[in-house]
Every structure is written in structure tokens, then in C-alpha cells.
Short mmCIF file of C-alpha atoms in Angstrom, two decimals:
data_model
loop_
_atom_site.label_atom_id
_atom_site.label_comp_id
_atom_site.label_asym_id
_atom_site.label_seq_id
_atom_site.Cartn_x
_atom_site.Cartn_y
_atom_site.Cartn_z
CA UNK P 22 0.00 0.00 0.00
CA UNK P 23 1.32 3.36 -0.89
CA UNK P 24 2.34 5.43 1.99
CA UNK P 25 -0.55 8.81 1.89
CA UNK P 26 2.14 11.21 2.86
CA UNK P 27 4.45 10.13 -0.29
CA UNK P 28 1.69 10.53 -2.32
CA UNK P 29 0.92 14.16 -4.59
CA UNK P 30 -1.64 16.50 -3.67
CA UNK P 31 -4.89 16.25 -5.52
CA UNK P 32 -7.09 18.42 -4.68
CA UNK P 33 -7.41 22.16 -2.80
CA UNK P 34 -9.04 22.93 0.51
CA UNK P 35 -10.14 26.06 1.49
CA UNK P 36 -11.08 27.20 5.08
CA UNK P 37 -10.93 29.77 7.56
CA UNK P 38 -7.63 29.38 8.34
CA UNK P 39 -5.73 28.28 5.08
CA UNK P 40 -4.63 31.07 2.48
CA UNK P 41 -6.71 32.65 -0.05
CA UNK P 42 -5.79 30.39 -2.63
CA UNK P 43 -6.28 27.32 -0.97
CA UNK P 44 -4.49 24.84 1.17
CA UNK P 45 -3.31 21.75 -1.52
CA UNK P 46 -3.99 18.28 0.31
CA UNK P 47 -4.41 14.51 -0.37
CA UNK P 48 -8.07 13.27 -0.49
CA UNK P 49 -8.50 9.50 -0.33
CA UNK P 50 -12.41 8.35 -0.84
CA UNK P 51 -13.43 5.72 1.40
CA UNK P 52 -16.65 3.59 2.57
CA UNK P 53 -18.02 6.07 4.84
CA UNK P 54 -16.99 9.05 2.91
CA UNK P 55 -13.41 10.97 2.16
CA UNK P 56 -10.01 11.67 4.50
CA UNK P 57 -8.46 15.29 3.63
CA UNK P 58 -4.37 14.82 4.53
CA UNK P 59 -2.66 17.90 4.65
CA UNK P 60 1.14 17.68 3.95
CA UNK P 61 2.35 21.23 4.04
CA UNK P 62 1.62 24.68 5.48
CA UNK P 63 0.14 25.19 8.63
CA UNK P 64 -1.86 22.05 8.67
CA UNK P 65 1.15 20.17 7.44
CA UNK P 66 0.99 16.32 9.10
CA UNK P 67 -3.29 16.82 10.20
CA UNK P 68 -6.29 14.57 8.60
CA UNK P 69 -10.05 15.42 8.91
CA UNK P 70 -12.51 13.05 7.90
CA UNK P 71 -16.21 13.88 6.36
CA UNK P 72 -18.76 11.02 6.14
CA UNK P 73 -20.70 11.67 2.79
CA UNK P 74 -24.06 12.35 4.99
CA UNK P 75 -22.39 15.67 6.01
CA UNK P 76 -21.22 16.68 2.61
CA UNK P 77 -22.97 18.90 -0.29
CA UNK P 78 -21.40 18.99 -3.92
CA UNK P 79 -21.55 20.64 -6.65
CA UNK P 80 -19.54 21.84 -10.23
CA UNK P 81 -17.05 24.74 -9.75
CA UNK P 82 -13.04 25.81 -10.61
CA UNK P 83 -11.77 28.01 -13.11
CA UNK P 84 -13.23 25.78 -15.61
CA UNK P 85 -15.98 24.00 -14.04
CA UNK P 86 -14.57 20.84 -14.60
CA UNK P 87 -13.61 20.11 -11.11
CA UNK P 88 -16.08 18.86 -8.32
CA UNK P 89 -16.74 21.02 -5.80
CA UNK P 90 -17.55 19.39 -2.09
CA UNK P 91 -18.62 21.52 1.36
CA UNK P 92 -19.08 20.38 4.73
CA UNK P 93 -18.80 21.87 8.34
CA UNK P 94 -16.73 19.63 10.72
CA UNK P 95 -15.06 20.38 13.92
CA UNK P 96 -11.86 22.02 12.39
CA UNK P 97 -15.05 24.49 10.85
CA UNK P 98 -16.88 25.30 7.46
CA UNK P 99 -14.48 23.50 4.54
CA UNK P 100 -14.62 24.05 0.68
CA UNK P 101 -12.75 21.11 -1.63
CA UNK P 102 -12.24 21.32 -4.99
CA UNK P 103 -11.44 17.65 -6.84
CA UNK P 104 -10.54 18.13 -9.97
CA UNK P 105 -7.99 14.64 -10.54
CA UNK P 106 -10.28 12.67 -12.81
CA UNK P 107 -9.29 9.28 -10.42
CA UNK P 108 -10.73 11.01 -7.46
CA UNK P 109 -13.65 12.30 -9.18
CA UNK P 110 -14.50 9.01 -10.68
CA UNK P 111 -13.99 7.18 -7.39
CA UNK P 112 -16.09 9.59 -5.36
CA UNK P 113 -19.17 8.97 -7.64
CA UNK P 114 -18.38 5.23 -7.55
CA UNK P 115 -18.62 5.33 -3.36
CA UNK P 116 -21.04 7.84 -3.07
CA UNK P 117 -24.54 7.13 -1.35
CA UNK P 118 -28.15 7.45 -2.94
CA UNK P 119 -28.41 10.69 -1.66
CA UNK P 120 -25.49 11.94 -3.50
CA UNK P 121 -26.83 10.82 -7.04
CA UNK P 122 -29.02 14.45 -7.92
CA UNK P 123 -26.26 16.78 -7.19
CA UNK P 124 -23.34 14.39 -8.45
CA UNK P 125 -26.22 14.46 -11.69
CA UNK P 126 -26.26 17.92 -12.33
CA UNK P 127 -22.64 18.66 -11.49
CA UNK P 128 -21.69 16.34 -14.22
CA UNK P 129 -24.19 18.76 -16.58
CA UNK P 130 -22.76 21.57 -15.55
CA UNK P 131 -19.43 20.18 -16.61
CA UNK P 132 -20.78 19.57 -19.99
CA UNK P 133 -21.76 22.76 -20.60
CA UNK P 134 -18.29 24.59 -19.31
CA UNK P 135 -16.87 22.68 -21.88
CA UNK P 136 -19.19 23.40 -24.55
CA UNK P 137 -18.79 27.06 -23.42
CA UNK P 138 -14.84 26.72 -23.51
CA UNK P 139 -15.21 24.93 -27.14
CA UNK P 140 -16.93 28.43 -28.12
CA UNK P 141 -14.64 30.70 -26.36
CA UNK P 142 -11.55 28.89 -28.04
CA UNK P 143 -13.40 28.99 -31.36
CA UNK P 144 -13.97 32.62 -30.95
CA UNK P 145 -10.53 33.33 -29.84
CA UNK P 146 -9.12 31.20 -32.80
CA UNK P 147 -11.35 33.61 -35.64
CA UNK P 148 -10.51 36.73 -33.51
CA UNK P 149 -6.37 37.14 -33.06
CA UNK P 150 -6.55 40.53 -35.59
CA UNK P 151 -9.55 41.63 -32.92
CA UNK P 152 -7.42 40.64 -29.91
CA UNK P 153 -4.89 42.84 -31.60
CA UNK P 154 -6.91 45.65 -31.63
CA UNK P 155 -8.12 45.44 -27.93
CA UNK P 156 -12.04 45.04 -29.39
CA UNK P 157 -11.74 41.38 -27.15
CA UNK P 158 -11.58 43.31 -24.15
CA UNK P 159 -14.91 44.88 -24.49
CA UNK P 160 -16.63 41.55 -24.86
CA UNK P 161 -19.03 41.05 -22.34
CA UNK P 162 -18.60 36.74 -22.90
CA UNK P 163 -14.67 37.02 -22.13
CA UNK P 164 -15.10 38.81 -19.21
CA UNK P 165 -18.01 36.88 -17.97
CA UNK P 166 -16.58 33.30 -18.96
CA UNK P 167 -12.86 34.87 -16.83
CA UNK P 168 -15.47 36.01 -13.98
CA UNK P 169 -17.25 32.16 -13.98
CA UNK P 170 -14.24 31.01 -13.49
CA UNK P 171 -13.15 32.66 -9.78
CA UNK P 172 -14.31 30.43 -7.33
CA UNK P 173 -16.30 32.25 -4.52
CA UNK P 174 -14.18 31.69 -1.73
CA UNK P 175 -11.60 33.65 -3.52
CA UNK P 176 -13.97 36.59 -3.80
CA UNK P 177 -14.98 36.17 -0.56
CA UNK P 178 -11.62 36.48 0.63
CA UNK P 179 -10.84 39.35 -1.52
CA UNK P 180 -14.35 41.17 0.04
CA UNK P 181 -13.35 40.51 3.21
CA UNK P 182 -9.56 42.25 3.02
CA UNK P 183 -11.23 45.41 1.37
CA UNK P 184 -14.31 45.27 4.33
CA UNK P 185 -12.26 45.05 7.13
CA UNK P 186 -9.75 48.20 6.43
CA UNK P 187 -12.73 50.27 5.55
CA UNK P 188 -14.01 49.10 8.80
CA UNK P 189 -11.01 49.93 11.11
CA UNK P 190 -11.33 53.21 10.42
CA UNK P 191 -15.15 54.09 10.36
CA UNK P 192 -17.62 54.20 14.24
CA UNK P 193 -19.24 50.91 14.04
CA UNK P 194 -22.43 50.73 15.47
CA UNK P 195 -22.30 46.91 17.14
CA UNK P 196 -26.43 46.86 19.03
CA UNK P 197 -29.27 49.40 19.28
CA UNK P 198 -32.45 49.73 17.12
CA UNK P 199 -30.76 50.44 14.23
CA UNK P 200 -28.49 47.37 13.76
CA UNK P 201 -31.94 45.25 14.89
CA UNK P 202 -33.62 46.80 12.43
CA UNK P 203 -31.03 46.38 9.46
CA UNK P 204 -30.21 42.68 10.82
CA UNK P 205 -34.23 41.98 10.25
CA UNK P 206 -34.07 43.49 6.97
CA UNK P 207 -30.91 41.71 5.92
CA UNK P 208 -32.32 38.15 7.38
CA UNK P 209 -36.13 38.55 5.35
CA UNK P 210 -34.01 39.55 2.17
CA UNK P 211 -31.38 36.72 2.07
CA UNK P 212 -33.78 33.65 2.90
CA UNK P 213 -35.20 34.48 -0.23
CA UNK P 214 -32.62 34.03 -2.84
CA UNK P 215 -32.68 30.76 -3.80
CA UNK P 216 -29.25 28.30 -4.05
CA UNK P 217 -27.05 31.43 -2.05
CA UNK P 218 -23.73 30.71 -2.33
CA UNK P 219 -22.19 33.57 0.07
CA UNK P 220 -23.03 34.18 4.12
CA UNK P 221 -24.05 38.21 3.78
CA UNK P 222 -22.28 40.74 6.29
CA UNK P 223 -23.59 43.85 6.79
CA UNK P 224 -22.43 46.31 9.42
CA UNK P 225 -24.40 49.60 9.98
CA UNK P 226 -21.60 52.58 10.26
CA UNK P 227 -22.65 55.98 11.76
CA UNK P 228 -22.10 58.75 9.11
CA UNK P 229 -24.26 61.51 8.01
CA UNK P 230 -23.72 59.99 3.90
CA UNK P 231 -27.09 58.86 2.33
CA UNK P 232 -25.59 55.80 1.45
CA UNK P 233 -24.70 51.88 1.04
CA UNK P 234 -22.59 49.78 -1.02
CA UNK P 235 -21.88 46.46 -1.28
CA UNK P 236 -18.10 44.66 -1.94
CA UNK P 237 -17.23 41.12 -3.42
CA UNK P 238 -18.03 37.95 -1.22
CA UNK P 239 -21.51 39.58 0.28
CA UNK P 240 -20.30 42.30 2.31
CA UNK P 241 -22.85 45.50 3.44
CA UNK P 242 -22.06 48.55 4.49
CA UNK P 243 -25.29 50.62 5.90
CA UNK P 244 -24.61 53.90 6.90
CA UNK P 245 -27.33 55.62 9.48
CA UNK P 246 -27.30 58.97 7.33
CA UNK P 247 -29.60 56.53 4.68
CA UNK P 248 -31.21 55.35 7.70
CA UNK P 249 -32.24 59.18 8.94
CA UNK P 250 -33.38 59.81 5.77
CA UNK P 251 -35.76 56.93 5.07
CA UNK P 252 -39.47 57.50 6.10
CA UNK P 253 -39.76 53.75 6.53
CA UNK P 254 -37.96 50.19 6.61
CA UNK P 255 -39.04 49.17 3.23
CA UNK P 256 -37.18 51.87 1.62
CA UNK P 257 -34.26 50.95 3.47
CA UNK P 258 -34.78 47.51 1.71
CA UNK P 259 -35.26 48.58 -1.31
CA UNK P 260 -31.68 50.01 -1.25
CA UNK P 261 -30.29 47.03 0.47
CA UNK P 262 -31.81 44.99 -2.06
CA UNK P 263 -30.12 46.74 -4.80
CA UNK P 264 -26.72 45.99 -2.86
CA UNK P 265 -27.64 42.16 -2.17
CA UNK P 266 -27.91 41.97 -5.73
CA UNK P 267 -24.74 43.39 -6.89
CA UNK P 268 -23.42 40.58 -5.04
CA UNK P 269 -25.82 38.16 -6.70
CA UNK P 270 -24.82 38.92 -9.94
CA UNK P 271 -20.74 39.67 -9.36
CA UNK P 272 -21.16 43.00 -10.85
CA UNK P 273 -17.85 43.73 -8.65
CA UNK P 274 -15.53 40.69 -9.62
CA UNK P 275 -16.94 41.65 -13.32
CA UNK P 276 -15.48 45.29 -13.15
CA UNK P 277 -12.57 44.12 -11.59
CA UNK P 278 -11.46 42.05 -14.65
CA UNK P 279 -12.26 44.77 -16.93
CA UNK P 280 -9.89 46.58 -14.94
CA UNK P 281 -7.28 44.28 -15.02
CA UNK P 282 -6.46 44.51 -18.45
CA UNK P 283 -6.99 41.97 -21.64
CA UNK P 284 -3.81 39.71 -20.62
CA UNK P 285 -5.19 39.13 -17.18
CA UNK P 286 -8.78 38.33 -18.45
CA UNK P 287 -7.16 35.25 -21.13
CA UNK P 288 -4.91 34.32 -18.31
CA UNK P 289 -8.45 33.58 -15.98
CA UNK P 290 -9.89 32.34 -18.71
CA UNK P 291 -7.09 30.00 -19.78
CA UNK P 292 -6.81 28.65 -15.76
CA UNK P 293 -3.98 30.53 -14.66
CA UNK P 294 -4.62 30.31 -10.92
CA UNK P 295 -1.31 31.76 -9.83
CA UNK P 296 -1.67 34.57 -11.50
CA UNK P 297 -5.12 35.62 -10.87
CA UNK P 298 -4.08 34.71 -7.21
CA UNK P 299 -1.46 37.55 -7.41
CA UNK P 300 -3.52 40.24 -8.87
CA UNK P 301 -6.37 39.83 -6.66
CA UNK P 302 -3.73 40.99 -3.67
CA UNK P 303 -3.34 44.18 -5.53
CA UNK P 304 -7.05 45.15 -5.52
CA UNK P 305 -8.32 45.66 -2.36
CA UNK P 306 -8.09 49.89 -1.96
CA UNK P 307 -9.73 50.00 -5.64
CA UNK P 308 -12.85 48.11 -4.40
CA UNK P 309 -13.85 51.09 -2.21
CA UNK P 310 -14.40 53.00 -5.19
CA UNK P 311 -15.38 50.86 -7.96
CA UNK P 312 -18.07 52.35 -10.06
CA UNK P 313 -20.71 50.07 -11.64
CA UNK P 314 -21.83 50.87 -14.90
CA UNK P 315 -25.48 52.06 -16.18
CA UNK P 316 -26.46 48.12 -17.01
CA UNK P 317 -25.41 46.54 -14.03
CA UNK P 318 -27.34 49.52 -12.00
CA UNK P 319 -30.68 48.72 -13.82
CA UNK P 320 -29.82 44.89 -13.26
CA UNK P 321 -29.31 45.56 -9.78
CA UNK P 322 -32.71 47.30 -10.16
CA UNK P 323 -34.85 44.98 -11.14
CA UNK P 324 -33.54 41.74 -9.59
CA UNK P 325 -33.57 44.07 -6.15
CA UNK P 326 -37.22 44.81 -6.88
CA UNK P 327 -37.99 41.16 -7.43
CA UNK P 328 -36.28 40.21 -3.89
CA UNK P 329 -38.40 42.26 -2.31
CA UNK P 330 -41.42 41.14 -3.70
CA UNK P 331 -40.25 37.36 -2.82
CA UNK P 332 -39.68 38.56 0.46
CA UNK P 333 -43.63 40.13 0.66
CA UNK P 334 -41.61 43.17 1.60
CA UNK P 335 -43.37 46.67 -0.05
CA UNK P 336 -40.84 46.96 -3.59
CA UNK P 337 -42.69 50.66 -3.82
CA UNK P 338 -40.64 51.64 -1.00
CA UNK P 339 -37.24 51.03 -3.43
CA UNK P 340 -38.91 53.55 -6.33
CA UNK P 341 -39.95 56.14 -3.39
CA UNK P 342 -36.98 56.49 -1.80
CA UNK P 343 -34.75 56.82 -5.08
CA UNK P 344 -37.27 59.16 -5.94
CA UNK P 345 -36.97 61.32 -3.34
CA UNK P 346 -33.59 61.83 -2.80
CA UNK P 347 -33.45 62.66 -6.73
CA UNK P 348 -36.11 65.42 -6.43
CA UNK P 349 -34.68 66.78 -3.39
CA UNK P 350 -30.78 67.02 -3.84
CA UNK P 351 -31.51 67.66 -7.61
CA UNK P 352 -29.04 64.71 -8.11
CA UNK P 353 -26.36 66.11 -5.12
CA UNK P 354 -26.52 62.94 -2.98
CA UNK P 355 -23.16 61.00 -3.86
CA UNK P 356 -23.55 56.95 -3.69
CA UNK P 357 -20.56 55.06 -3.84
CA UNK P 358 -21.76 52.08 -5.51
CA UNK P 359 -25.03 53.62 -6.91
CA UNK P 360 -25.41 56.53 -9.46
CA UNK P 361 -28.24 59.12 -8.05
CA UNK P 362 -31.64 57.73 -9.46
CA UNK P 363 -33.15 58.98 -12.85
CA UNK P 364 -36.31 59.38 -13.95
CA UNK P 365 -35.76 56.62 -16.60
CA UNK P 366 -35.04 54.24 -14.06
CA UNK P 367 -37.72 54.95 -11.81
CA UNK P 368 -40.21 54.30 -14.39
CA UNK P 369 -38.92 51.47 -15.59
CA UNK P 370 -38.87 49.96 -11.94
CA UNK P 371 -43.02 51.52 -11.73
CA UNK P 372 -43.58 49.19 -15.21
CA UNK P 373 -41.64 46.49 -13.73
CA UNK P 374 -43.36 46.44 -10.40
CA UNK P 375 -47.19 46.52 -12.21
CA UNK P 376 -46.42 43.72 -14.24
CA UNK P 377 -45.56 41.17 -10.76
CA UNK P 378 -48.59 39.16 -9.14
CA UNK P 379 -50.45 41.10 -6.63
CA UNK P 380 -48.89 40.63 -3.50
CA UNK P 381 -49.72 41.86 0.51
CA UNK P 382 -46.69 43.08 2.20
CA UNK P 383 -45.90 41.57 5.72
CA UNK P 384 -44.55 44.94 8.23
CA UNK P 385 -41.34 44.61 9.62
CA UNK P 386 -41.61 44.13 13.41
CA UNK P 387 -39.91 47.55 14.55
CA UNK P 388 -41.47 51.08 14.39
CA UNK P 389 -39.71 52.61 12.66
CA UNK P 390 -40.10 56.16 13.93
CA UNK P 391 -38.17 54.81 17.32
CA UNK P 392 -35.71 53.38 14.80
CA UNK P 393 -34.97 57.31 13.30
CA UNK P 394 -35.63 58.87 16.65
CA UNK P 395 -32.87 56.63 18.34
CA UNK P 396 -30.25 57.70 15.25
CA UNK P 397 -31.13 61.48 15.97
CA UNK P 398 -33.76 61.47 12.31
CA UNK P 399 -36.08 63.85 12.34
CA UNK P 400 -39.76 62.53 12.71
CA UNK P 401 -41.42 60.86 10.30
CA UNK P 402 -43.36 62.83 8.19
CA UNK P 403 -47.46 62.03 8.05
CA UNK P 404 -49.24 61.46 4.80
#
């Protein structure tokens, strides 16, 4: 029997402990499930063990051709991706009943990466004088097949760096009415998206700015000067739920790689996962004050005004408060990850909005007059 320790790496674990870009480890699949052997780093020498009750899998990597597998055992939440074909194959050979579905569909979603990556090279191969005159950059397939291909653990990662030293530096509100309120919000929001692959942060930080934003990896900032200005919770949603979904849809990691240049967007694209995990070091000051362009603001729109409804929370609240603060600051209000609301927007959220099912709002259970009064707002005004 070969000795475990002698043998390569074949696979990459990721946890709260290992390094952005993974920890590499030996998997072996067994009866019961699969042994992770760590033979480097910090871990270097350890095993954990998973039985395949506790574990959830699905397709992921830069290509999608790798198996991705998730549990939470007593060393914490873990993220492997398999992507030796041996390993692979002998997982689906030992896996349980339960298994079959998921194994199912990751194997589809395999299928169509590669049919995807058959297009992309077939493009690429009837578009070198294009490359050469930078017209592949602007194509919205390149960037989103490079963007496809981060796993989410690396943007969470990335998120978190960018979070945590705008954080240090800002008055952090950590209890009080506010922060219930916003946590309430925040919790009737994300049980309704569907398949959620990140755990949503968001921190309410006192400032007199009328404004959120949201960063890579499902990380909120709230800040109490959009809170004072609100006449309500549900148009306090309706902005969260705009920043939710530029999460959803990666809006960040995909103006990131537009940033990074057309070299950097075939290297992701092409599976260089050394390099991408160098440049993503370099980015976390620009997050603070990446811009989002005019389609992923009305995407961020509409799916925002669709989690709401889902969530039977008022979506008129998101086209009032826009509203307002566009009629009163005549455009002034600055939003870091929002531009200030136009009228064309607003009336395409109106058309949008009488077009969904009738639906009756459930209130939020705070008042949200001693949510304002608490933060110093001024009272709610009457209708």
C-alpha cells in the first residue's frame, strides 16, 4: 500500500484558516466518505474526515470541470475542490443514494463549461486581428466566462480584506435599534434568494452619507445617514436589495477584470490560478471606489425589486426612496456604488413592479419612527 504522505496533492481545501488560494492536500475516498491529509503549510501532518451524509457537492473551478464538495466539521466550514479525474471518478463510484441528484447535475454543468470553452476557443481562434486591436476586451462573454471562473471563496476572501480596512477606520455601530432593524431586513431579504452561495455581512456605520454599497463575497455597508433619511424600513430595503444583488450577480468581480487589463482576463480564462491569485492581492483599496456601470445599476434594479417582492416586503418603498432623494438634492446625494436615481429608471422599476402578481406586504416588526428617533432622524413625516 502506498504510503498517503508520499503521495501528490490532488485536490485544494479552502477554510478559515488556510490562504486565499487554498491549502493543496491529499483526499482518499473511502466507505463512509473521504479523508483530507494535509502535507504542508500550517496544517502540514493533520487529517479530517467527512462522512458523505455531512457533505454537499456541486460543479465549480476556473473551468468548471472540477467537483466542488462543502461540509462543516469540527476544524469548521471546509470548501474542496477535486478536480484529478481518479478522485472524481472514485467519489461517484462510493457515493450514497443521496449523493446521485447533485453528483447528476454537477456532471451537466461540466458539460456545458466545456461546450462554453469549445466556443470561447473557437472565438478566440477567428478573432487574433480583434485581440490585436483590444475590441476582445470589451466583450461582455470574455469577461463573464474569466469572472465564472473565480471560485467564490476567492472573492470572498478578496471582500473581506477590502471590508475590514474600511471598517477599522469608520464608528461601528455593534447593538441598538438600528443594527436590529437592518439585521431583520438583511435576514427577510437573504432567505429568499434561492441556491445562495455567500453568508451576507452587513455592518451599519454611523455617518451623516445617504448611502450603502456592497463589496465582493456579500459584504454591506449601511450607513445611518440613509437610515435618517428613510421615512420607513421598506425603503431601506429597497436600497439594500439593490446591494444584495450586486453581489448576486458579481457585478464587482466583473469590473474588476475589466480593470485588469486583456492579458489578465485570457490568463483567468485560460486557468492561470497563480496569476489571478497575485492580482487579486493588488485590488483591495480599488474596491472602495469601484463604479458600476449604467447596465449593471438597472440589473441591480430589477432583480432588487424582485427580492423584495419574494420577500412580501413593499418593492414601492425602493422607487420612493430613489425618488426622493433625486427630487430633493436635484441629483447632489453621492452613492458610492449607486449613481443618483433617474427618472428613466424609476419608471422602468413603476412598469416592472405593475407587471408582478399582486402581492400583501408583511410589516417589519420595529417602528420605525423609534428606529430614526434613536439615530437622531427627524420625525417621520405624516401622509
Amino acid at each position: 500500500m502506498t504510503n498517503p504522505m508520499s503521495a501528490e496533492p490532488n485536490a485544494l481545501c479552502f477554510g478559515q484558516e488556510f490562504p486565499s488560494s487554498g491549502e493543496p492536500c491529499l483526499v482518499q475516498v473511502e466507505d463512509h466518505g473521504i479523508t483530507v491529509i494535509f502535507q504542508s503549510g500550517a496544517a502540514e501532518g493533520r487529517s479530517e474526515s467527512a462522512s458523505f451524509s455531512a457533505l454537499t457537492v456541486a460543479a465549480g473551478g476556473f473551468d468548471h470541470d472540477q467537483l466542488v464538495v462543502r461540509w462543516a466539521g469540527a476544524a469548521g466550514e471546509r470548501t474542496l475542490y477535486l478536480r484529478h479525474p481518479d478522485v472524481i471518478r472514485a467519489f461517484r463510484q462510493a457515493a450514497p443514494d443521496q449523493l446521485r441528484a447533485p453528483l447528476d447535475r454537477a456532471a451537466e454543468h461540466v458539460r456545458q463549461a466545456r461546450h462554453r470553452r469549445r466556443t470561447v476557443w473557437s472565438m478566440i481562434g477567428g478573432g487574433v486581428l480583434a485581440l490585436s486591436l483590444g475590441l476582445w476586451f470589451g466583450s461582455d462573454l470574455l469577461v463573464e466566462m474569466a469572472v465564472d471562473r473565480i471560485p467564490v471563496e476567492w472573492e470572498e476572501k478578496l471582500g473581506e480584506s477590502a471590508y475590514k480596512d474600511f471598517l477599522a477606520h469608520q464608528d461601528v455601530m455593534k447593538e441598538g435599534l438600528a443594527v436590529s432593524a437592518v439585521e431583520e431586513i438583511t435576514h427577510r431579504l437573504v432567505e429568499q434568494i434561492p441556491n445562495n452561495p455567500y453568508k451576507f455581512q452587513v455592518t451599519v456605520v454611523k455617518s451623516d452619507v445617504v448611502n450603502a454599497f456592497a463589496l465582493p463575497g456579500g459584504y454591506i455597508v449601511v450607513f445611518t445617514g440613509l437610515m435618517k433619511k428613510a421615512d420607513n424600513g421598506e425603503e431601506v430595503a429597497g436600497v439594500m436589495g439593490h446591494e444584495l444583488n450586486h453581489v448576486l450577480q458579481r457585478h464587482g468581480l466583473e469590473r474588476i477584470v475589466k480593470q485588469l487589463g486583456l492579458v489578465a482576463v485570457l490568463s483567468i480564462v485560460l486557468g492561470d490560478h497563480q496569476g489571478l491569485a497575485g492580482m487579486m492581492k493588488q485590488l483591495g483599496v480599488e474596491l472602495l471606489t469601484l463604479k458600476f456601470g449604467r447596465e449593471q445599476e438597472t440589473e441591480a434594479d430589477l432583480t432588487g425589486l424582485q427580492l423584495l417582492h419574494r420577500a412580501k416586503i413593499d418593492p414601492s418603498g425602493m422607487i420612493r426612496f430613489f425618488e426622493q432623494l433625486s427630487e430633493k438634492d436635484e441629483g447632489r446625494t453621492e452613492w458610492l456604488s449607486t449613481h443618483p436615481m433617474s427618472g428613466a429608471r424609476a419608471e422602468r422599476l413603476k412598469a416592472e413592479l405593475a407587471a408582478m402578481p399582486k402581492m400583501i406586504p408583511a410589516p417589519f416588526s420595529f417602528d420605525w419612527t423609534k428606529v430614526r428617533g434613536a439615530l437622531g432622524g427627524e420625525p417621520v413625516a405624516k401622509p
